[in-house]
Coordinates of C-alpha atoms (C1' of nucleotides) in Angstrom, one line a residue:
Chain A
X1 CA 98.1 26.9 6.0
X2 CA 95.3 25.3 4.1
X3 CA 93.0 27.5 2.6
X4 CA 89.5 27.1 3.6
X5 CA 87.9 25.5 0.4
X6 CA 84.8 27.1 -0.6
X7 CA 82.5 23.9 -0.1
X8 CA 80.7 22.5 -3.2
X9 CA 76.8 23.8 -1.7
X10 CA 76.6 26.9 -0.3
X11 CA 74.4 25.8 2.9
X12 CA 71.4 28.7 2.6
X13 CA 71.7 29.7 -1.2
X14 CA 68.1 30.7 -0.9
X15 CA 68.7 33.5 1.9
X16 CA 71.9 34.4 0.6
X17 CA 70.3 35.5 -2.8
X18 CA 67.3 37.4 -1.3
X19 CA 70.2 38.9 1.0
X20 CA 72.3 39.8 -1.9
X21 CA 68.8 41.4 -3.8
X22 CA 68.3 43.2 -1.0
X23 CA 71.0 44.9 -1.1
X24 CA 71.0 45.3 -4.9
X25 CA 67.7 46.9 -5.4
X26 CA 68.0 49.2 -2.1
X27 CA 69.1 52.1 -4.0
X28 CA 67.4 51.9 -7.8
X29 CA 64.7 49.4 -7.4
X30 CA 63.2 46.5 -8.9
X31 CA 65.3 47.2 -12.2
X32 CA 68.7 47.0 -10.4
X33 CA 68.0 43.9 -9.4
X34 CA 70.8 41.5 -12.0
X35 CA 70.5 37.9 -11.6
X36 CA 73.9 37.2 -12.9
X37 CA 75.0 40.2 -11.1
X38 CA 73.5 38.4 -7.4
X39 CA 74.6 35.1 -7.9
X40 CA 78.2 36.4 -8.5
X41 CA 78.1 38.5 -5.3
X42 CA 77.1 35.8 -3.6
X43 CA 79.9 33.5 -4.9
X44 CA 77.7 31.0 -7.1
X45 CA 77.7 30.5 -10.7
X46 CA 74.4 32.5 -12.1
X47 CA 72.4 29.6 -12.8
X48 CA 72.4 27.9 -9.5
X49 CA 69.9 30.5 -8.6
X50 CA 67.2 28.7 -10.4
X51 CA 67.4 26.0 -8.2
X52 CA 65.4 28.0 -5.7
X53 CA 63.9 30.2 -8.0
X54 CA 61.6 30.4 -11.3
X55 CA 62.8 33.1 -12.5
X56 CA 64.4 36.3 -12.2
X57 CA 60.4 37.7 -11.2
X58 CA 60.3 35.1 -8.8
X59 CA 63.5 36.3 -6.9
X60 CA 62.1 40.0 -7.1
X61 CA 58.9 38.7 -5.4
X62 CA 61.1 37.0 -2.8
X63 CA 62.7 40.5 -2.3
X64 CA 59.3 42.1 -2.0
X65 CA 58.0 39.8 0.5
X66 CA 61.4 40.2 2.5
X67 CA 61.4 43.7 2.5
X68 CA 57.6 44.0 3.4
X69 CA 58.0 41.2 6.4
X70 CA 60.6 43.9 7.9
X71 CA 58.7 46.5 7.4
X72 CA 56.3 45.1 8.9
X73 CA 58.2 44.2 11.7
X74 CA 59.9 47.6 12.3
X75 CA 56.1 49.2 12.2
X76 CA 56.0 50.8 15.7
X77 CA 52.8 50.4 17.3
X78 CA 53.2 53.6 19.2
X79 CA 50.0 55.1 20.2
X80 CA 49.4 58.7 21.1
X81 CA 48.1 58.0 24.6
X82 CA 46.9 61.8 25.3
X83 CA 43.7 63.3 24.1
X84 CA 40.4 62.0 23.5
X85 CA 39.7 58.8 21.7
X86 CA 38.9 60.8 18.3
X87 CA 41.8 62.6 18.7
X88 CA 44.3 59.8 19.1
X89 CA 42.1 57.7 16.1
X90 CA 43.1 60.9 13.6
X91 CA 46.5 61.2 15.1
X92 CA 46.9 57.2 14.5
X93 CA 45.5 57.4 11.1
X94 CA 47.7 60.3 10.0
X95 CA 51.2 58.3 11.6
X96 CA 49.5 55.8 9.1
X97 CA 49.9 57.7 5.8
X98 CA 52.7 60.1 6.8
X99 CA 54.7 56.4 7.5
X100 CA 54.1 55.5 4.3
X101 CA 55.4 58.4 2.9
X102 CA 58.7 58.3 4.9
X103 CA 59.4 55.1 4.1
X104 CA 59.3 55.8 0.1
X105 CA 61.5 58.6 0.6
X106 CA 64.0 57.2 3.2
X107 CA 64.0 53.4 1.1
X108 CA 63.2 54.8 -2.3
X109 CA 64.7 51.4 -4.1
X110 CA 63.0 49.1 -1.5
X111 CA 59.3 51.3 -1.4
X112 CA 59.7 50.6 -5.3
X113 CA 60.0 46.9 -5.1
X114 CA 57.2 46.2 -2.7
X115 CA 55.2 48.5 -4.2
X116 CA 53.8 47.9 -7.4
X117 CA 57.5 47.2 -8.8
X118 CA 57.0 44.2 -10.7
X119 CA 55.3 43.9 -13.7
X120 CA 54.1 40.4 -14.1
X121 CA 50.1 40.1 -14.1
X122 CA 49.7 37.0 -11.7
X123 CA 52.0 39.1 -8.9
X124 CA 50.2 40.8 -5.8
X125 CA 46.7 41.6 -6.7
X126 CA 46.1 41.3 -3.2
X127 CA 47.2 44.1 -1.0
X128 CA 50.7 43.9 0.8
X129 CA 49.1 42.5 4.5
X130 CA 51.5 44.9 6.8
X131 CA 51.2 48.3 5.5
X132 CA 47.5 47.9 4.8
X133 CA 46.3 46.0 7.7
X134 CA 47.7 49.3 9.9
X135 CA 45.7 51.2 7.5
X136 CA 42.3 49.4 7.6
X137 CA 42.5 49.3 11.3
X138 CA 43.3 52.9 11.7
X139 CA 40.2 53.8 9.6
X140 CA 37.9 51.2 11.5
X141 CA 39.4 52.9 14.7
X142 CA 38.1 56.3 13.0
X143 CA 34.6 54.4 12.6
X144 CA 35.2 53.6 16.3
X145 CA 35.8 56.8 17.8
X146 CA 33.0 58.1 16.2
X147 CA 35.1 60.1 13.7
X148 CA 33.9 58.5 11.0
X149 CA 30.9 57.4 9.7
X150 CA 30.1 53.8 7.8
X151 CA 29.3 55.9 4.4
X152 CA 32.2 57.6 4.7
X153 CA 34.4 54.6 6.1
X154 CA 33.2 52.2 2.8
X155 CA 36.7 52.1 0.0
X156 CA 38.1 54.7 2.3
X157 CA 41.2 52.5 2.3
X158 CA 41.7 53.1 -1.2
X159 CA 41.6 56.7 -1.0
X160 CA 43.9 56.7 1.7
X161 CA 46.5 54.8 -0.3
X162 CA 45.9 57.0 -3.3
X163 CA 46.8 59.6 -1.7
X164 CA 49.9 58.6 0.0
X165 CA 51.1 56.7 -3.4
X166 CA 50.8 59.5 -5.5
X167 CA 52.1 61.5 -3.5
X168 CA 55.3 59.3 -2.8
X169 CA 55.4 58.6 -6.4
X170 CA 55.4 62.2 -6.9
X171 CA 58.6 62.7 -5.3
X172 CA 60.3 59.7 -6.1
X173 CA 59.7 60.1 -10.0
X174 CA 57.6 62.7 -10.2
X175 CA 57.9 66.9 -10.8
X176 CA 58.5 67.1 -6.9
X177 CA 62.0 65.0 -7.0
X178 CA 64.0 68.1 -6.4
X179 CA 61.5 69.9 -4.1
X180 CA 63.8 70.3 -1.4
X181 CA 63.0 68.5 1.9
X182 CA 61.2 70.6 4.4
X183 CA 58.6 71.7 0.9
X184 CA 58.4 67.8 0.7
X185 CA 57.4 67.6 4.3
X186 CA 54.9 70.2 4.5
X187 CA 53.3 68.6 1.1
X188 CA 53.1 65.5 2.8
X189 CA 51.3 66.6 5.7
X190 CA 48.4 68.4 3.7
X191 CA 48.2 65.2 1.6
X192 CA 47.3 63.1 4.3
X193 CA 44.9 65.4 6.4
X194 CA 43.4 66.8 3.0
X195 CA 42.8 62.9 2.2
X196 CA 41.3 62.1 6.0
X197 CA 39.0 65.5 6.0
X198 CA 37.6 64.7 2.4
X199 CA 36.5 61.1 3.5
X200 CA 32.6 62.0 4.3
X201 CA 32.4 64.5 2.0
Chain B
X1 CA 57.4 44.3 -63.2
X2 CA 60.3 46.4 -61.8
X3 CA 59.7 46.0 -58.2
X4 CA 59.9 49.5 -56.1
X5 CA 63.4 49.7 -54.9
X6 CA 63.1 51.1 -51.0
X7 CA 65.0 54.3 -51.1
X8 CA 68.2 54.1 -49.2
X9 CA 67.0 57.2 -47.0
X10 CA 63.7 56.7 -45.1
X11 CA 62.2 60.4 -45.8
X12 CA 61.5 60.8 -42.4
X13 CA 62.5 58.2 -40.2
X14 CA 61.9 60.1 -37.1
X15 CA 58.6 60.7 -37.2
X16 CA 58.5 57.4 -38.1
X17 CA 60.1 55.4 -35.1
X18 CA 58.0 57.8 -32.9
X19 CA 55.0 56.9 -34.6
X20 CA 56.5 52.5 -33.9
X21 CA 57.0 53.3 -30.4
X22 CA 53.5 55.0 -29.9
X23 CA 52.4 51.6 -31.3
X24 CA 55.1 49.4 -29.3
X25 CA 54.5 51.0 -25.7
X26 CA 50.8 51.4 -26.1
X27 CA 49.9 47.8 -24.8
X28 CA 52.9 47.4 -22.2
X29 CA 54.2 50.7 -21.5
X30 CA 57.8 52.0 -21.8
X31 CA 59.8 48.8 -21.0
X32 CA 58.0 47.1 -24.3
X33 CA 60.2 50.0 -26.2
X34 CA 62.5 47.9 -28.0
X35 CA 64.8 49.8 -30.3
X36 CA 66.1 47.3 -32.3
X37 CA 62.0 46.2 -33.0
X38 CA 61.3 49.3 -33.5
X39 CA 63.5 50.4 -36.3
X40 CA 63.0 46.4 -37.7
X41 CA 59.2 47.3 -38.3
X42 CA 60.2 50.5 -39.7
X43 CA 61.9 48.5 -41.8
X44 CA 65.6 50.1 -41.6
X45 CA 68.6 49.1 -39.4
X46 CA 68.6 48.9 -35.8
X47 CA 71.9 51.7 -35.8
X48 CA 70.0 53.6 -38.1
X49 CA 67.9 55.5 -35.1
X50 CA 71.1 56.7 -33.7
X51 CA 71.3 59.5 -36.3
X52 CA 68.3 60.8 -34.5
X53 CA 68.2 59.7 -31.0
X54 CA 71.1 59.7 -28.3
X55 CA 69.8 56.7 -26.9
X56 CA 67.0 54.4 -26.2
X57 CA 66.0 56.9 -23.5
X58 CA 66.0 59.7 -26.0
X59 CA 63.2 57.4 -28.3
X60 CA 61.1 57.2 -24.8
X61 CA 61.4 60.9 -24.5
X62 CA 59.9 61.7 -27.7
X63 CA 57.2 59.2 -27.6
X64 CA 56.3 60.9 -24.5
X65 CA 56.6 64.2 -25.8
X66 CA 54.1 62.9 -28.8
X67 CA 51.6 61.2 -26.6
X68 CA 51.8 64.2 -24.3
X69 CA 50.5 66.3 -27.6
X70 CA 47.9 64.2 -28.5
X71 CA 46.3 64.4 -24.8
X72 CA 46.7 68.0 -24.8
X73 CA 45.3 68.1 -28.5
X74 CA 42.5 66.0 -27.3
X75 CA 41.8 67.7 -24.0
X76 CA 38.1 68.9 -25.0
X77 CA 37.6 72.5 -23.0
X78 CA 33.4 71.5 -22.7
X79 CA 33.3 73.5 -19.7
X80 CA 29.5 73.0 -18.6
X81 CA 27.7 76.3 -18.5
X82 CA 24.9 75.0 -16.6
X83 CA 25.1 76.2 -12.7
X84 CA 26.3 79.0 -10.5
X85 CA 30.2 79.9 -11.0
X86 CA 31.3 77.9 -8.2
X87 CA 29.5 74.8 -9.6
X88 CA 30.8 75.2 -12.8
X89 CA 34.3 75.8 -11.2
X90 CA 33.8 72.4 -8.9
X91 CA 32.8 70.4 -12.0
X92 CA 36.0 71.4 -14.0
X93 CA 38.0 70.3 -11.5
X94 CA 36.2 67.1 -11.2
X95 CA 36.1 66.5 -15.0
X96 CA 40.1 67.2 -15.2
X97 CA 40.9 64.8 -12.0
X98 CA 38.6 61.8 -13.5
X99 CA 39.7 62.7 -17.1
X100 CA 43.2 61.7 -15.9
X101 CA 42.0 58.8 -14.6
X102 CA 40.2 57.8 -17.2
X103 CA 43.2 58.0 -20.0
X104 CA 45.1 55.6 -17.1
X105 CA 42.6 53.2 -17.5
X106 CA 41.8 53.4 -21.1
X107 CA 45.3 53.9 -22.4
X108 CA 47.7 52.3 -19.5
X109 CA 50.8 51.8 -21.7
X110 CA 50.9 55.5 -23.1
X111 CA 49.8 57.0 -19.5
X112 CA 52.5 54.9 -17.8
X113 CA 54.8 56.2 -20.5
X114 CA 54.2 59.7 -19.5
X115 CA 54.0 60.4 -16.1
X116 CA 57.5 59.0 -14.5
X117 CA 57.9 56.1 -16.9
X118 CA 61.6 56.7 -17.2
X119 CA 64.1 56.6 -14.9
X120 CA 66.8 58.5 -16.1
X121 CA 67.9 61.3 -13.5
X122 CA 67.5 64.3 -15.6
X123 CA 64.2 63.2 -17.0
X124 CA 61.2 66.0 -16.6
X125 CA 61.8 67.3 -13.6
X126 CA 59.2 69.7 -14.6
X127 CA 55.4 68.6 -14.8
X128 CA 54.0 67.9 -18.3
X129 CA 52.7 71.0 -19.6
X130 CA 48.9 70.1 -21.2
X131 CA 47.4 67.7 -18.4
X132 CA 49.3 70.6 -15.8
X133 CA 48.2 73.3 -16.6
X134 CA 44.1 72.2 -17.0
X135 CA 44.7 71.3 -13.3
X136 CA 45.8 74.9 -12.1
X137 CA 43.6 76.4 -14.3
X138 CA 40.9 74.6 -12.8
X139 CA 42.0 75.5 -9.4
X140 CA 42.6 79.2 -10.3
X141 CA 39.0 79.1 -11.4
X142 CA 38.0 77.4 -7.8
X143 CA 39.7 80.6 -6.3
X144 CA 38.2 82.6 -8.7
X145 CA 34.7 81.6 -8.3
X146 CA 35.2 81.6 -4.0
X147 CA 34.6 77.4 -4.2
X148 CA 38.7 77.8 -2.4
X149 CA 40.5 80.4 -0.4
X150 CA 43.9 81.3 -0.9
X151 CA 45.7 79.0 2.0
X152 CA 43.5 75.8 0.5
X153 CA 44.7 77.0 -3.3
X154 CA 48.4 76.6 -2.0
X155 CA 50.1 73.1 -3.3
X156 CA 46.9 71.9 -4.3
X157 CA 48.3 71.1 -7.7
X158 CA 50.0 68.1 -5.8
X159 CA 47.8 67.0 -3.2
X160 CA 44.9 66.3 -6.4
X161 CA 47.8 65.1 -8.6
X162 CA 48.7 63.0 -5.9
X163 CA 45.7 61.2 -5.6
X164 CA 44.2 60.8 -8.9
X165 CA 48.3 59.5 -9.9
X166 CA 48.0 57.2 -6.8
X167 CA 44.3 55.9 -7.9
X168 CA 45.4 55.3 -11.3
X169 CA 48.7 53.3 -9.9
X170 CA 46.4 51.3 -7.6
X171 CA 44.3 50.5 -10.9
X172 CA 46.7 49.9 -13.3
X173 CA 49.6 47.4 -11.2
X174 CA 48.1 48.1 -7.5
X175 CA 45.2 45.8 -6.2
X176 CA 42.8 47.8 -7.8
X177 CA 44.0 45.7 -11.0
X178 CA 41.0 43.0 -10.8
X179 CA 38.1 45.0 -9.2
X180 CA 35.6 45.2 -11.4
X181 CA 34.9 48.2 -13.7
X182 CA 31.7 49.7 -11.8
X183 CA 33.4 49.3 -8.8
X184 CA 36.4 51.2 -9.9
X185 CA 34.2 53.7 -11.4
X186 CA 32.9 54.5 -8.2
X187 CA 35.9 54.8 -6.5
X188 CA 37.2 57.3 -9.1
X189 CA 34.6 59.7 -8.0
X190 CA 34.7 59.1 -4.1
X191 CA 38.7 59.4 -4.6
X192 CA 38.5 62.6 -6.4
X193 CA 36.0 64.3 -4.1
X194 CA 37.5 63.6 -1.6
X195 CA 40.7 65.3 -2.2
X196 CA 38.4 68.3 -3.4
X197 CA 36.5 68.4 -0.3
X198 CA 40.1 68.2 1.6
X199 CA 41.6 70.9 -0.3
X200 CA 40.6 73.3 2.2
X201 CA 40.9 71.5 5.9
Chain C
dA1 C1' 77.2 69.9 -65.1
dC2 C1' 80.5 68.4 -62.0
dT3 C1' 82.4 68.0 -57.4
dC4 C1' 82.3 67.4 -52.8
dC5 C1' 80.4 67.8 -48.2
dT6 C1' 77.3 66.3 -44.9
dA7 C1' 73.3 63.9 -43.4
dT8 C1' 71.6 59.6 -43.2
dG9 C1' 71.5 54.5 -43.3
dT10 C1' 74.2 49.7 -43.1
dG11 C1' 77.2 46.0 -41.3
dT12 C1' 80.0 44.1 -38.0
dA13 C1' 81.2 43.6 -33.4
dC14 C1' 81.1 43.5 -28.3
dA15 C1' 79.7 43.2 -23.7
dG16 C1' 76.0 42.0 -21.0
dT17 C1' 71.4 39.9 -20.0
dG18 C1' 67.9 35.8 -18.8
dT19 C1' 67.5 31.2 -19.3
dG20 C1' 67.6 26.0 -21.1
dA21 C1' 70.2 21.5 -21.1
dA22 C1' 73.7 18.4 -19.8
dC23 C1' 77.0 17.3 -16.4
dA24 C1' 79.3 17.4 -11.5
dT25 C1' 79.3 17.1 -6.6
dT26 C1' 77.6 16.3 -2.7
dG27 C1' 75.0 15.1 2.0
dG28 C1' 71.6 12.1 3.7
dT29 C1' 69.0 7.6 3.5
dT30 C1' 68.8 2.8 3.1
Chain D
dA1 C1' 79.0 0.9 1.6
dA2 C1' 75.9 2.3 -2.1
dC3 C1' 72.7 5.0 -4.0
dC4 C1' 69.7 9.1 -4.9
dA5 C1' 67.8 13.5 -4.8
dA6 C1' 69.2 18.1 -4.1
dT7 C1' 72.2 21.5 -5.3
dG8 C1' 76.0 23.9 -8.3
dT9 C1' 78.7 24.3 -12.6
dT10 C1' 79.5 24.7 -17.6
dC11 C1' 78.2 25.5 -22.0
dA12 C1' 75.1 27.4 -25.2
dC13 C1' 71.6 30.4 -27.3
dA14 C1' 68.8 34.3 -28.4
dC15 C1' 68.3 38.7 -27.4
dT16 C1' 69.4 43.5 -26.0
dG17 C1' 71.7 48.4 -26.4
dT18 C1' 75.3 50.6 -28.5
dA19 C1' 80.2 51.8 -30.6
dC20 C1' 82.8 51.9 -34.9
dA21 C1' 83.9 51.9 -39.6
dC22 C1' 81.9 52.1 -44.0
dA23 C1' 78.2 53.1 -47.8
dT24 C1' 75.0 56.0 -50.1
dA25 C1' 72.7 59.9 -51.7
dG26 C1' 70.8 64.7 -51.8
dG27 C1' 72.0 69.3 -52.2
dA28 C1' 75.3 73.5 -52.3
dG29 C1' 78.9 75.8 -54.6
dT30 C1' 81.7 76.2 -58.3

DNA sequence: ACTCCTATGTGTACAGTGTGAACATTGGTT
DNA sequence: AACCAATGTTCACACTGTACACATAGGAGT
């Protein structure tokens, strides 16, 4: 029976690569990610990599963006539908950062690569748009619901995402890696609220 | 003129590739650790470092361990004595959250050295003694002077670490990296107030 | 003072990395 | 049918961390 001959071009070499990263970085993060390592497990020689990309950075940023498009995607808008408006604002903005949170401890590799992971100064100065558009629009839902005023809604973003990042980089890296789990959670939880009651102070 | 003939042994090559790292890693952080560079400026052979590290990791460790000394060293106690006892308490805590801020900014190689700049599993699992223990010193003193009760005083080591370590990440590779410095300034403050104010919600 | 041991430094070598340059193989367009 | 641009391959280079065998020297014990 003839064997089915690998054809010369690979059809989607592109997808195929950020698939392979993907799965490379998923459990160690950005540093995990081999070029030469990828292209083999794909089936290509490790050069015909650059043909879609600069650069080993520019297939980590390709990664990134992949990662943060699902997560993105997999971002349930599920609203608390009981209580009063303030109520369900907090509750909303707390889903926010506790998210966050989960998501760097369930996809430690992957929370690395989106998050800060590279290196090289040109890369994401601007925020990541999923991830932070939930969070402004939480906040301005705060403003909203009257649980928040405009002094202390101004940068409160960033505070927020302090908050959550250190903490998640606290765990990750940090003294609380072996904390075990249901520590972790509690932690979490006074992060966030401790974070969202300090806003207008 | 009988040129000086460079001793076959270094005297104390330790200290000495400690001291090259400091220098290597202060502009780029711990991936800019090169161990063959570093033993070529010390002026001896790459295998030469072996005889006092394990390992490129081991040379991290040691830098950090040195770095961590100096900021310890250089962690002036100018406690302000102006103020009632809760005042002063605050202000401490302030001074330590913005003073580990402020080494982010103004030494980002060395602090990203420090705090979870390796990767290796075993790595400090335990939090870095000088920086450490100023923060739950200062919070003992918050309890101390009745600015924090006892259920606000539990895990609060983590929820200000958390966002002073998440501020300084947003600053340093976050997209806090272009914002000017006033602006950042201010944020600094508003972030660590806020997780003051929190402490206890 | 002589010997020898051990700590410390050197040289060579190897596997593995990212990446540049020249060459090969196509599928689609004319 | 002929060609061209896109896509893959091969070879090569500089660089890394690190293992192994060897060289050197400083100090302890006789």
């Amino acid at each position: 029976m003839a064997q089915t001959r690998r054809p010369y071009h690979h059809g989607d070499l592109r997808a195929a690569l950020v698939d392979a990263g993907l799965e490379a970085t998923r459990a160690g993060g950005p540093s995990d990610l081999i070029l030469r390592d990828v292209a083999r497990r794909v089936g290509v020689s490790a050069n015909a990599a650059y043909r879609h990309f600069d650069d080993r950075e520019a297939l980590l940023a390709a990664v990134a963006a992949e990662i943060l498009a699902r997560v993105a995607r997999g971002m349930a808008p599920a609203e608390p539908v009981n209580g009063t408006e303030r109520t369900r604002a907090l509750e909303r903005l707390r889903s926010v950062g506790l998210g966050y949170i989960d998501f760097a401890r369930r996809e430690p590799g992957w929370f690395s690569v989106v998050f800060f992971g590279w290196r090289t100064g040109e890369a994401v100065a601007t925020p990541p748009p999923g991830p932070f558009v939930a969070l402004t629009d939480a906040l301005d839902a705060m403003v909203a619901a009257g649980a928040l005023n405009d002094a202390g809604r101004d940068g409160a973003e960033w505070l927020c995402w302090s908050a959550v990042h250190g903490f998640a980089e606290l765990v990750l890296r940090g003294p609380l890696r072996d904390a075990p789990d249901d520590q972790v959670d509690r932690l979490a939880v006074r992060t966030v609220d401790a974070i969202i009651a300090g806003l207008d102070a």
